[in-house]
Amino acid sequence: MKIFYRGYVINEEYPRERCTVHGTRPERATLAFAEDWQSAMRWVDREVIRQKVEDAGWLRPWALSA
């Protein structure tokens, strides 16, 4: 079963051994593996937040020295 969540694709494999998380378009590379769809959604949420922090420039060395 495929779940589309925040631009990512979570592919729940059968039998329910694990889920794969694929990135956003255009490339949709495999980014992570999770044990179920709920933990895959949590991973996507953390990735979205991490990307927003990185885009805001908070992870640059000058921001960390303050």
PDB file of N, CA and C in Angstrom:
ATOM      1  N   MET A   1       0.843  -1.161   0.000  1.00  0.00           N
ATOM      2  CA  MET A   1       0.000   0.000   0.000  1.00  0.00           C
ATOM      3  C   MET A   1       0.899   1.238   0.000  1.00  0.00           C
ATOM      4  N   LYS A   2       0.566   2.219  -0.808  1.00  0.00           N
ATOM      5  CA  LYS A   2       1.321   3.456  -0.863  1.00  0.00           C
ATOM      6  C   LYS A   2       0.544   4.550  -0.152  1.00  0.00           C
ATOM      7  N   ILE A   3       1.255   5.281   0.693  1.00  0.00           N
ATOM      8  CA  ILE A   3       0.678   6.407   1.408  1.00  0.00           C
ATOM      9  C   ILE A   3       1.438   7.651   0.961  1.00  0.00           C
ATOM     10  N   PHE A   4       0.715   8.655   0.481  1.00  0.00           N
ATOM     11  CA  PHE A   4       1.326   9.913   0.093  1.00  0.00           C
ATOM     12  C   PHE A   4       1.170  10.876   1.262  1.00  0.00           C
ATOM     13  N   TYR A   5       2.300  11.331   1.810  1.00  0.00           N
ATOM     14  CA  TYR A   5       2.276  12.134   3.029  1.00  0.00           C
ATOM     15  C   TYR A   5       3.289  13.264   2.910  1.00  0.00           C
ATOM     16  N   ARG A   6       2.804  14.493   2.907  1.00  0.00           N
ATOM     17  CA  ARG A   6       3.634  15.699   2.846  1.00  0.00           C
ATOM     18  C   ARG A   6       4.605  15.692   1.663  1.00  0.00           C
ATOM     19  N   GLY A   7       4.190  15.146   0.545  1.00  0.00           N
ATOM     20  CA  GLY A   7       5.028  15.111  -0.648  1.00  0.00           C
ATOM     21  C   GLY A   7       5.922  13.888  -0.743  1.00  0.00           C
ATOM     22  N   TYR A   8       5.985  13.096   0.315  1.00  0.00           N
ATOM     23  CA  TYR A   8       6.779  11.874   0.334  1.00  0.00           C
ATOM     24  C   TYR A   8       5.865  10.686   0.066  1.00  0.00           C
ATOM     25  N   VAL A   9       6.465   9.572  -0.320  1.00  0.00           N
ATOM     26  CA  VAL A   9       5.703   8.344  -0.530  1.00  0.00           C
ATOM     27  C   VAL A   9       6.181   7.316   0.486  1.00  0.00           C
ATOM     28  N   ILE A  10       5.243   6.769   1.247  1.00  0.00           N
ATOM     29  CA  ILE A  10       5.539   5.692   2.194  1.00  0.00           C
ATOM     30  C   ILE A  10       4.976   4.423   1.576  1.00  0.00           C
ATOM     31  N   ASN A  11       5.849   3.477   1.302  1.00  0.00           N
ATOM     32  CA  ASN A  11       5.444   2.235   0.661  1.00  0.00           C
ATOM     33  C   ASN A  11       5.449   1.125   1.706  1.00  0.00           C
ATOM     34  N   GLU A  12       4.263   0.685   2.096  1.00  0.00           N
ATOM     35  CA  GLU A  12       4.141  -0.388   3.087  1.00  0.00           C
ATOM     36  C   GLU A  12       4.220  -1.720   2.341  1.00  0.00           C
ATOM     37  N   GLU A  13       5.263  -2.478   2.631  1.00  0.00           N
ATOM     38  CA  GLU A  13       5.482  -3.735   1.933  1.00  0.00           C
ATOM     39  C   GLU A  13       4.706  -4.856   2.604  1.00  0.00           C
ATOM     40  N   TYR A  14       4.406  -5.868   1.827  1.00  0.00           N
ATOM     41  CA  TYR A  14       3.661  -7.003   2.352  1.00  0.00           C
ATOM     42  C   TYR A  14       4.556  -8.217   2.370  1.00  0.00           C
ATOM     43  N   PRO A  15       4.621  -9.020   3.386  1.00  0.00           N
ATOM     44  CA  PRO A  15       3.949  -8.847   4.674  1.00  0.00           C
ATOM     45  C   PRO A  15       4.539  -7.659   5.427  1.00  0.00           C
ATOM     46  N   ARG A  16       3.858  -7.192   6.418  1.00  0.00           N
ATOM     47  CA  ARG A  16       4.218  -5.954   7.096  1.00  0.00           C
ATOM     48  C   ARG A  16       5.530  -6.074   7.862  1.00  0.00           C
ATOM     49  N   GLU A  17       6.591  -6.239   7.129  1.00  0.00           N
ATOM     50  CA  GLU A  17       7.912  -6.305   7.746  1.00  0.00           C
ATOM     51  C   GLU A  17       8.508  -4.923   7.941  1.00  0.00           C
ATOM     52  N   ARG A  18       8.350  -4.067   6.919  1.00  0.00           N
ATOM     53  CA  ARG A  18       8.920  -2.735   6.999  1.00  0.00           C
ATOM     54  C   ARG A  18       8.253  -1.834   5.972  1.00  0.00           C
ATOM     55  N   CYS A  19       8.540  -0.549   6.106  1.00  0.00           N
ATOM     56  CA  CYS A  19       8.071   0.457   5.160  1.00  0.00           C
ATOM     57  C   CYS A  19       9.291   1.176   4.607  1.00  0.00           C
ATOM     58  N   THR A  20       9.200   1.602   3.371  1.00  0.00           N
ATOM     59  CA  THR A  20      10.246   2.428   2.794  1.00  0.00           C
ATOM     60  C   THR A  20       9.690   3.824   2.581  1.00  0.00           C
ATOM     61  N   VAL A  21      10.538   4.817   2.790  1.00  0.00           N
ATOM     62  CA  VAL A  21      10.152   6.203   2.594  1.00  0.00           C
ATOM     63  C   VAL A  21      10.915   6.710   1.376  1.00  0.00           C
ATOM     64  N   HIS A  22      10.158   7.191   0.396  1.00  0.00           N
ATOM     65  CA  HIS A  22      10.746   7.738  -0.815  1.00  0.00           C
ATOM     66  C   HIS A  22      10.571   9.245  -0.795  1.00  0.00           C
ATOM     67  N   GLY A  23      11.568   9.950  -1.319  1.00  0.00           N
ATOM     68  CA  GLY A  23      11.577  11.405  -1.279  1.00  0.00           C
ATOM     69  C   GLY A  23      10.558  12.064  -2.178  1.00  0.00           C
ATOM     70  N   THR A  24      10.674  13.372  -2.248  1.00  0.00           N
ATOM     71  CA  THR A  24       9.754  14.162  -3.055  1.00  0.00           C
ATOM     72  C   THR A  24      10.156  14.104  -4.523  1.00  0.00           C
ATOM     73  N   ARG A  25       9.286  14.587  -5.357  1.00  0.00           N
ATOM     74  CA  ARG A  25       9.558  14.597  -6.791  1.00  0.00           C
ATOM     75  C   ARG A  25      10.668  15.573  -7.097  1.00  0.00           C
ATOM     76  N   PRO A  26      11.409  15.489  -8.143  1.00  0.00           N
ATOM     77  CA  PRO A  26      11.252  14.606  -9.282  1.00  0.00           C
ATOM     78  C   PRO A  26      11.962  13.266  -9.150  1.00  0.00           C
ATOM     79  N   GLU A  27      12.923  13.123  -8.243  1.00  0.00           N
ATOM     80  CA  GLU A  27      13.713  11.886  -8.256  1.00  0.00           C
ATOM     81  C   GLU A  27      13.125  10.752  -7.438  1.00  0.00           C
ATOM     82  N   ARG A  28      12.471  11.018  -6.333  1.00  0.00           N
ATOM     83  CA  ARG A  28      11.870  10.016  -5.454  1.00  0.00           C
ATOM     84  C   ARG A  28      12.850   8.909  -5.049  1.00  0.00           C
ATOM     85  N   ALA A  29      14.001   9.293  -4.588  1.00  0.00           N
ATOM     86  CA  ALA A  29      14.985   8.320  -4.116  1.00  0.00           C
ATOM     87  C   ALA A  29      14.531   7.721  -2.787  1.00  0.00           C
ATOM     88  N   THR A  30      14.957   6.502  -2.497  1.00  0.00           N
ATOM     89  CA  THR A  30      14.645   5.878  -1.214  1.00  0.00           C
ATOM     90  C   THR A  30      15.480   6.550  -0.138  1.00  0.00           C
ATOM     91  N   LEU A  31      14.821   7.055   0.886  1.00  0.00           N
ATOM     92  CA  LEU A  31      15.505   7.823   1.927  1.00  0.00           C
ATOM     93  C   LEU A  31      15.657   7.063   3.238  1.00  0.00           C
ATOM     94  N   ALA A  32      14.672   6.254   3.593  1.00  0.00           N
ATOM     95  CA  ALA A  32      14.712   5.614   4.903  1.00  0.00           C
ATOM     96  C   ALA A  32      13.863   4.358   4.910  1.00  0.00           C
ATOM     97  N   PHE A  33      14.109   3.536   5.926  1.00  0.00           N
ATOM     98  CA  PHE A  33      13.306   2.353   6.193  1.00  0.00           C
ATOM     99  C   PHE A  33      12.728   2.484   7.597  1.00  0.00           C
ATOM    100  N   ALA A  34      11.494   2.067   7.767  1.00  0.00           N
ATOM    101  CA  ALA A  34      10.834   2.131   9.067  1.00  0.00           C
ATOM    102  C   ALA A  34      10.084   0.829   9.298  1.00  0.00           C
ATOM    103  N   GLU A  35       9.759   0.561  10.553  1.00  0.00           N
ATOM    104  CA  GLU A  35       9.105  -0.714  10.852  1.00  0.00           C
ATOM    105  C   GLU A  35       7.611  -0.707  10.570  1.00  0.00           C
ATOM    106  N   ASP A  36       6.976   0.470  10.587  1.00  0.00           N
ATOM    107  CA  ASP A  36       5.561   0.551  10.233  1.00  0.00           C
ATOM    108  C   ASP A  36       5.264   1.943   9.680  1.00  0.00           C
ATOM    109  N   TRP A  37       4.034   2.135   9.206  1.00  0.00           N
ATOM    110  CA  TRP A  37       3.696   3.390   8.548  1.00  0.00           C
ATOM    111  C   TRP A  37       3.672   4.557   9.521  1.00  0.00           C
ATOM    112  N   GLN A  38       3.368   4.303  10.792  1.00  0.00           N
ATOM    113  CA  GLN A  38       3.339   5.386  11.775  1.00  0.00           C
ATOM    114  C   GLN A  38       4.739   5.920  12.049  1.00  0.00           C
ATOM    115  N   SER A  39       5.710   5.038  12.200  1.00  0.00           N
ATOM    116  CA  SER A  39       7.076   5.511  12.408  1.00  0.00           C
ATOM    117  C   SER A  39       7.625   6.151  11.138  1.00  0.00           C
ATOM    118  N   ALA A  40       7.169   5.707   9.970  1.00  0.00           N
ATOM    119  CA  ALA A  40       7.576   6.351   8.713  1.00  0.00           C
ATOM    120  C   ALA A  40       7.031   7.777   8.649  1.00  0.00           C
ATOM    121  N   MET A  41       5.802   7.992   9.112  1.00  0.00           N
ATOM    122  CA  MET A  41       5.233   9.341   9.136  1.00  0.00           C
ATOM    123  C   MET A  41       5.990  10.236  10.117  1.00  0.00           C
ATOM    124  N   ARG A  42       6.390   9.685  11.252  1.00  0.00           N
ATOM    125  CA  ARG A  42       7.189  10.465  12.207  1.00  0.00           C
ATOM    126  C   ARG A  42       8.529  10.847  11.588  1.00  0.00           C
ATOM    127  N   TRP A  43       9.137   9.932  10.825  1.00  0.00           N
ATOM    128  CA  TRP A  43      10.395  10.226  10.151  1.00  0.00           C
ATOM    129  C   TRP A  43      10.207  11.364   9.157  1.00  0.00           C
ATOM    130  N   VAL A  44       9.124  11.331   8.398  1.00  0.00           N
ATOM    131  CA  VAL A  44       8.844  12.392   7.420  1.00  0.00           C
ATOM    132  C   VAL A  44       8.664  13.721   8.143  1.00  0.00           C
ATOM    133  N   ASP A  45       7.942  13.732   9.252  1.00  0.00           N
ATOM    134  CA  ASP A  45       7.745  14.974  10.012  1.00  0.00           C
ATOM    135  C   ASP A  45       9.079  15.544  10.474  1.00  0.00           C
ATOM    136  N   ARG A  46       9.961  14.691  10.997  1.00  0.00           N
ATOM    137  CA  ARG A  46      11.290  15.153  11.429  1.00  0.00           C
ATOM    138  C   ARG A  46      12.104  15.667  10.243  1.00  0.00           C
ATOM    139  N   GLU A  47      12.004  15.014   9.107  1.00  0.00           N
ATOM    140  CA  GLU A  47      12.742  15.431   7.919  1.00  0.00           C
ATOM    141  C   GLU A  47      12.254  16.778   7.411  1.00  0.00           C
ATOM    142  N   VAL A  48      10.942  17.005   7.431  1.00  0.00           N
ATOM    143  CA  VAL A  48      10.385  18.286   7.002  1.00  0.00           C
ATOM    144  C   VAL A  48      10.864  19.402   7.920  1.00  0.00           C
ATOM    145  N   ILE A  49      10.848  19.169   9.227  1.00  0.00           N
ATOM    146  CA  ILE A  49      11.321  20.172  10.184  1.00  0.00           C
ATOM    147  C   ILE A  49      12.806  20.430  10.004  1.00  0.00           C
ATOM    148  N   ARG A  50      13.597  19.362   9.822  1.00  0.00           N
ATOM    149  CA  ARG A  50      15.034  19.513   9.624  1.00  0.00           C
ATOM    150  C   ARG A  50      15.324  20.336   8.375  1.00  0.00           C
ATOM    151  N   GLN A  51      14.578  20.093   7.309  1.00  0.00           N
ATOM    152  CA  GLN A  51      14.773  20.835   6.065  1.00  0.00           C
ATOM    153  C   GLN A  51      14.426  22.306   6.236  1.00  0.00           C
ATOM    154  N   LYS A  52      13.366  22.602   6.988  1.00  0.00           N
ATOM    155  CA  LYS A  52      12.992  23.999   7.223  1.00  0.00           C
ATOM    156  C   LYS A  52      14.050  24.718   8.059  1.00  0.00           C
ATOM    157  N   VAL A  53      14.602  24.043   9.052  1.00  0.00           N
ATOM    158  CA  VAL A  53      15.660  24.630   9.874  1.00  0.00           C
ATOM    159  C   VAL A  53      16.894  24.890   9.018  1.00  0.00           C
ATOM    160  N   GLU A  54      17.244  23.937   8.171  1.00  0.00           N
ATOM    161  CA  GLU A  54      18.404  24.101   7.301  1.00  0.00           C
ATOM    162  C   GLU A  54      18.188  25.244   6.311  1.00  0.00           C
ATOM    163  N   ASP A  55      16.994  25.344   5.733  1.00  0.00           N
ATOM    164  CA  ASP A  55      16.685  26.421   4.790  1.00  0.00           C
ATOM    165  C   ASP A  55      16.701  27.791   5.460  1.00  0.00           C
ATOM    166  N   ALA A  56      16.358  27.847   6.737  1.00  0.00           N
ATOM    167  CA  ALA A  56      16.359  29.110   7.465  1.00  0.00           C
ATOM    168  C   ALA A  56      17.767  29.563   7.838  1.00  0.00           C
ATOM    169  N   GLY A  57      18.746  28.670   7.697  1.00  0.00           N
ATOM    170  CA  GLY A  57      20.125  29.033   7.987  1.00  0.00           C
ATOM    171  C   GLY A  57      20.529  28.853   9.424  1.00  0.00           C
ATOM    172  N   TRP A  58      19.734  28.162  10.197  1.00  0.00           N
ATOM    173  CA  TRP A  58      20.053  27.994  11.618  1.00  0.00           C
ATOM    174  C   TRP A  58      21.170  27.003  11.867  1.00  0.00           C
ATOM    175  N   LEU A  59      21.519  26.172  10.887  1.00  0.00           N
ATOM    176  CA  LEU A  59      22.565  25.169  11.076  1.00  0.00           C
ATOM    177  C   LEU A  59      23.916  25.615  10.529  1.00  0.00           C
ATOM    178  N   ARG A  60      24.014  26.841  10.071  1.00  0.00           N
ATOM    179  CA  ARG A  60      25.288  27.344   9.563  1.00  0.00           C
ATOM    180  C   ARG A  60      26.222  27.629  10.734  1.00  0.00           C
ATOM    181  N   PRO A  61      27.537  27.538  10.517  1.00  0.00           N
ATOM    182  CA  PRO A  61      28.492  27.741  11.626  1.00  0.00           C
ATOM    183  C   PRO A  61      28.351  29.087  12.337  1.00  0.00           C
ATOM    184  N   TRP A  62      28.034  30.159  11.604  1.00  0.00           N
ATOM    185  CA  TRP A  62      27.892  31.445  12.273  1.00  0.00           C
ATOM    186  C   TRP A  62      26.701  31.483  13.199  1.00  0.00           C
ATOM    187  N   ALA A  63      25.679  30.691  12.910  1.00  0.00           N
ATOM    188  CA  ALA A  63      24.497  30.647  13.771  1.00  0.00           C
ATOM    189  C   ALA A  63      24.780  29.822  15.033  1.00  0.00           C
ATOM    190  N   LEU A  64      25.635  28.828  14.919  1.00  0.00           N
ATOM    191  CA  LEU A  64      25.932  27.981  16.064  1.00  0.00           C
ATOM    192  C   LEU A  64      26.895  28.653  17.051  1.00  0.00           C
ATOM    193  N   SER A  65      27.677  29.640  16.600  1.00  0.00           N
ATOM    194  CA  SER A  65      28.658  30.275  17.473  1.00  0.00           C
ATOM    195  C   SER A  65      28.055  31.352  18.356  1.00  0.00           C
ATOM    196  N   ALA A  66      26.838  31.748  18.085  1.00  0.00           N
ATOM    197  CA  ALA A  66      26.219  32.834  18.858  1.00  0.00           C
ATOM    198  C   ALA A  66      25.739  32.369  20.202  1.00  0.00           C
TER     199      ALA A  66
END
